Amino acid sequence: MEHESRSQHVLSYGFLTGIFAALMVLTATTIIVSRIELGFFNVVVALSVASAKASLVIFFFMHLKYENRTLKTMVLLAFILLAICIGFTFFDVGPRT
Amino acid sequence: MNEPKPQDGHGEHKDYAGAKMGMWLFLFTEILLFGGLFLLYSAYLHRYPAAFHEAGKTENLLLGSANTVILIASSFTVALSITALRLGRTRGCLVFLGLTVALALGFLVNKFFEWSAKFAAGLYPGSAHMKSLPAGENVFTGLYFAMTGLHGLHVLVGSVLLSVVAALVARGRVNAGDFVLLENAGLYWHLVDLIWIFLFPLFYLIA
């Protein structure tokens, strides 16, 4: 018997190909933008594009979009903890230089 | 082609949701493991922005970009292998898993050339040349070896894991009715891809 919370959703080949194409476009974008001298803005663009790519991988390749709320909350919490860890360190490191 | 065995819930107890949650919990520890290294990187980038910029220029953008494409493609083929298995196409699943492992090995071959070029230039942890570099460039190169090294180890473990699961798929032990092992191996592989998605801009693009 199927478990109630089992994710029944099967992603089609076509849909996965679309996600892959989007990831390739983002990779090309980030490489091209990195060749243009924008100073600190280069870092912002590189990390924003990386985060967008990471979201595509997590939600679709890793299937998180179709998982239950408990799992989604857990994953969100893990990333919030990492953000606190890195962010709070900069309260100390940031003003030093 | 062997038909997937019907799973009627009798006999062995399987907890699909629990198995998957357990895998995610393990992935959280991996995220925090690499998170520590990302923290170090960002703190040192803040301290030595100019040196990081300078040292980053020595990275081979072509090989780095090629490896990014390879790893994303391998994540894609793992996702395809899960779809294939769930549609009952065992052979398709095995082809996709084979492709994934081949891409993983391609990634490692590229890394071999990258590291060899660095060693040839006298850059390796503890080398006289590295010690003579300005502090910031030394730290950048050290972090490069630590982070891509640990990541490379994960690529190696991931490809072994996927090969084992492929063998189980071939024997019908992992099938359309019981595929959580393939999904969990896939999750591990996607995490390896996820970490590279951040390593790539930090080491190859920020310069």
mmCIF file of N, CA, C and O in Angstrom, chain B residues 34 36-45 48 52 59 115 118 125 130 135-151 199 202-203:
data_model
loop_
_atom_site.group_PDB
_atom_site.id
_atom_site.type_symbol
_atom_site.label_atom_id
_atom_site.label_comp_id
_atom_site.label_asym_id
_atom_site.label_seq_id
_atom_site.Cartn_x
_atom_site.Cartn_y
_atom_site.Cartn_z
ATOM 1 N N PHE B 34 30.612 22.173 4.973
ATOM 2 C CA PHE B 34 31.111 23.095 3.956
ATOM 3 C C PHE B 34 30.840 24.530 4.373
ATOM 4 O O PHE B 34 31.598 25.434 4.015
ATOM 5 N N GLY B 36 31.247 25.870 7.218
ATOM 6 C CA GLY B 36 32.389 26.340 7.990
ATOM 7 C C GLY B 36 33.484 26.866 7.072
ATOM 8 O O GLY B 36 34.084 27.912 7.318
ATOM 9 N N LEU B 37 33.708 26.132 5.971
ATOM 10 C CA LEU B 37 34.744 26.558 5.019
ATOM 11 C C LEU B 37 34.313 27.811 4.263
ATOM 12 O O LEU B 37 35.129 28.688 3.986
ATOM 13 N N PHE B 38 33.015 27.895 3.944
ATOM 14 C CA PHE B 38 32.518 29.105 3.281
ATOM 15 C C PHE B 38 32.663 30.309 4.213
ATOM 16 O O PHE B 38 32.952 31.421 3.773
ATOM 17 N N LEU B 39 32.455 30.067 5.511
ATOM 18 C CA LEU B 39 32.612 31.132 6.509
ATOM 19 C C LEU B 39 34.059 31.637 6.518
ATOM 20 O O LEU B 39 34.311 32.846 6.495
ATOM 21 N N LEU B 40 35.002 30.684 6.522
ATOM 22 C CA LEU B 40 36.422 31.053 6.492
ATOM 23 C C LEU B 40 36.720 31.867 5.244
ATOM 24 O O LEU B 40 37.375 32.902 5.297
ATOM 25 N N TYR B 41 36.235 31.373 4.097
ATOM 26 C CA TYR B 41 36.484 32.049 2.832
ATOM 27 C C TYR B 41 35.990 33.496 2.899
ATOM 28 O O TYR B 41 36.704 34.429 2.549
ATOM 29 N N SER B 42 34.743 33.667 3.380
ATOM 30 C CA SER B 42 34.173 35.012 3.344
ATOM 31 C C SER B 42 34.893 35.937 4.320
ATOM 32 O O SER B 42 35.111 37.119 4.018
ATOM 33 N N ALA B 43 35.313 35.386 5.474
ATOM 34 C CA ALA B 43 36.036 36.231 6.430
ATOM 35 C C ALA B 43 37.372 36.678 5.836
ATOM 36 O O ALA B 43 37.767 37.842 5.979
ATOM 37 N N TYR B 44 38.083 35.769 5.157
ATOM 38 C CA TYR B 44 39.377 36.128 4.570
ATOM 39 C C TYR B 44 39.229 36.995 3.318
ATOM 40 O O TYR B 44 40.084 37.826 3.042
ATOM 41 N N LEU B 45 38.124 36.791 2.586
ATOM 42 C CA LEU B 45 37.878 37.670 1.436
ATOM 43 C C LEU B 45 37.705 39.101 1.930
ATOM 44 O O LEU B 45 38.188 40.060 1.334
ATOM 45 N N TYR B 48 41.361 40.260 2.997
ATOM 46 C CA TYR B 48 42.332 40.441 1.902
ATOM 47 C C TYR B 48 41.653 40.548 0.546
ATOM 48 O O TYR B 48 41.918 39.721 -0.330
ATOM 49 N N PHE B 52 42.915 38.322 -2.814
ATOM 50 C CA PHE B 52 42.018 37.286 -3.340
ATOM 51 C C PHE B 52 41.759 37.533 -4.818
ATOM 52 O O PHE B 52 41.723 36.616 -5.624
ATOM 53 N N GLU B 59 43.522 31.099 -11.509
ATOM 54 C CA GLU B 59 42.646 29.937 -11.733
ATOM 55 C C GLU B 59 42.336 29.795 -13.220
ATOM 56 O O GLU B 59 42.241 30.780 -13.948
ATOM 57 N N TRP B 115 44.994 20.531 -10.715
ATOM 58 C CA TRP B 115 45.894 20.404 -9.568
ATOM 59 C C TRP B 115 47.322 20.166 -10.039
ATOM 60 O O TRP B 115 48.267 20.716 -9.474
ATOM 61 N N LYS B 118 48.975 23.309 -10.934
ATOM 62 C CA LYS B 118 49.343 24.075 -9.741
ATOM 63 C C LYS B 118 50.604 23.497 -9.090
ATOM 64 O O LYS B 118 51.506 24.240 -8.697
ATOM 65 N N PRO B 125 50.077 22.900 -0.653
ATOM 66 C CA PRO B 125 50.149 23.288 0.761
ATOM 67 C C PRO B 125 51.527 22.991 1.351
ATOM 68 O O PRO B 125 52.043 21.888 1.195
ATOM 69 N N MET B 130 54.564 28.750 -1.996
ATOM 70 C CA MET B 130 53.317 29.226 -1.400
ATOM 71 C C MET B 130 53.590 30.073 -0.164
ATOM 72 O O MET B 130 52.923 31.070 0.076
ATOM 73 N N ALA B 135 50.360 37.085 2.313
ATOM 74 C CA ALA B 135 49.469 36.321 3.197
ATOM 75 C C ALA B 135 48.116 36.008 2.543
ATOM 76 O O ALA B 135 47.652 34.875 2.584
ATOM 77 N N GLY B 136 47.509 37.002 1.908
ATOM 78 C CA GLY B 136 46.173 36.808 1.343
ATOM 79 C C GLY B 136 46.157 35.770 0.236
ATOM 80 O O GLY B 136 45.262 34.927 0.164
ATOM 81 N N GLU B 137 47.192 35.802 -0.636
ATOM 82 C CA GLU B 137 47.242 34.850 -1.750
ATOM 83 C C GLU B 137 47.509 33.440 -1.239
ATOM 84 O O GLU B 137 46.987 32.455 -1.776
ATOM 85 N N ASN B 138 48.330 33.358 -0.197
ATOM 86 C CA ASN B 138 48.608 32.069 0.439
ATOM 87 C C ASN B 138 47.312 31.466 0.974
ATOM 88 O O ASN B 138 47.003 30.295 0.739
ATOM 89 N N VAL B 139 46.522 32.283 1.679
ATOM 90 C CA VAL B 139 45.266 31.810 2.254
ATOM 91 C C VAL B 139 44.294 31.386 1.149
ATOM 92 O O VAL B 139 43.642 30.341 1.236
ATOM 93 N N PHE B 140 44.231 32.178 0.084
ATOM 94 C CA PHE B 140 43.332 31.844 -1.031
ATOM 95 C C PHE B 140 43.683 30.482 -1.616
ATOM 96 O O PHE B 140 42.812 29.628 -1.804
ATOM 97 N N THR B 141 44.978 30.265 -1.867
ATOM 98 C CA THR B 141 45.396 28.996 -2.461
ATOM 99 C C THR B 141 45.150 27.830 -1.496
ATOM 100 O O THR B 141 44.711 26.754 -1.903
ATOM 101 N N GLY B 142 45.417 28.076 -0.215
ATOM 102 C CA GLY B 142 45.154 27.049 0.794
ATOM 103 C C GLY B 142 43.680 26.671 0.822
ATOM 104 O O GLY B 142 43.331 25.493 0.830
ATOM 105 N N LEU B 143 42.814 27.687 0.815
ATOM 106 C CA LEU B 143 41.370 27.429 0.816
ATOM 107 C C LEU B 143 40.949 26.715 -0.461
ATOM 108 O O LEU B 143 40.079 25.840 -0.442
ATOM 109 N N TYR B 144 41.587 27.080 -1.577
ATOM 110 C CA TYR B 144 41.276 26.416 -2.846
ATOM 111 C C TYR B 144 41.521 24.920 -2.714
ATOM 112 O O TYR B 144 40.660 24.102 -3.057
ATOM 113 N N PHE B 145 42.688 24.545 -2.179
ATOM 114 C CA PHE B 145 42.993 23.109 -2.051
ATOM 115 C C PHE B 145 42.071 22.434 -1.050
ATOM 116 O O PHE B 145 41.573 21.325 -1.288
ATOM 117 N N ALA B 146 41.812 23.080 0.086
ATOM 118 C CA ALA B 146 40.967 22.466 1.120
ATOM 119 C C ALA B 146 39.543 22.269 0.595
ATOM 120 O O ALA B 146 38.954 21.193 0.742
ATOM 121 N N MET B 147 38.995 23.300 -0.037
ATOM 122 C CA MET B 147 37.582 23.236 -0.431
ATOM 123 C C MET B 147 37.366 22.369 -1.665
ATOM 124 O O MET B 147 36.465 21.539 -1.698
ATOM 125 N N THR B 148 38.210 22.531 -2.705
ATOM 126 C CA THR B 148 38.013 21.681 -3.882
ATOM 127 C C THR B 148 38.441 20.243 -3.560
ATOM 128 O O THR B 148 37.918 19.301 -4.136
ATOM 129 N N GLY B 149 39.394 20.090 -2.622
ATOM 130 C CA GLY B 149 39.812 18.744 -2.220
ATOM 131 C C GLY B 149 38.685 18.002 -1.531
ATOM 132 O O GLY B 149 38.363 16.864 -1.889
ATOM 133 N N LEU B 150 38.075 18.651 -0.537
ATOM 134 C CA LEU B 150 36.963 18.022 0.181
ATOM 135 C C LEU B 150 35.795 17.759 -0.772
ATOM 136 O O LEU B 150 35.141 16.718 -0.706
ATOM 137 N N HIS B 151 35.570 18.709 -1.684
ATOM 138 C CA HIS B 151 34.502 18.524 -2.658
ATOM 139 C C HIS B 151 34.826 17.363 -3.595
ATOM 140 O O HIS B 151 33.956 16.531 -3.881
ATOM 141 N N LEU B 199 31.209 27.017 -5.098
ATOM 142 C CA LEU B 199 32.677 27.045 -5.191
ATOM 143 C C LEU B 199 33.122 27.721 -6.486
ATOM 144 O O LEU B 199 34.108 28.454 -6.510
ATOM 145 N N LEU B 202 33.184 31.532 -6.341
ATOM 146 C CA LEU B 202 34.125 32.014 -5.329
ATOM 147 C C LEU B 202 35.571 31.909 -5.797
ATOM 148 O O LEU B 202 36.383 32.800 -5.540
ATOM 149 N N PHE B 203 35.911 30.829 -6.493
ATOM 150 C CA PHE B 203 37.319 30.655 -6.883
ATOM 151 C C PHE B 203 37.629 31.100 -8.298
ATOM 152 O O PHE B 203 38.736 31.488 -8.590
#
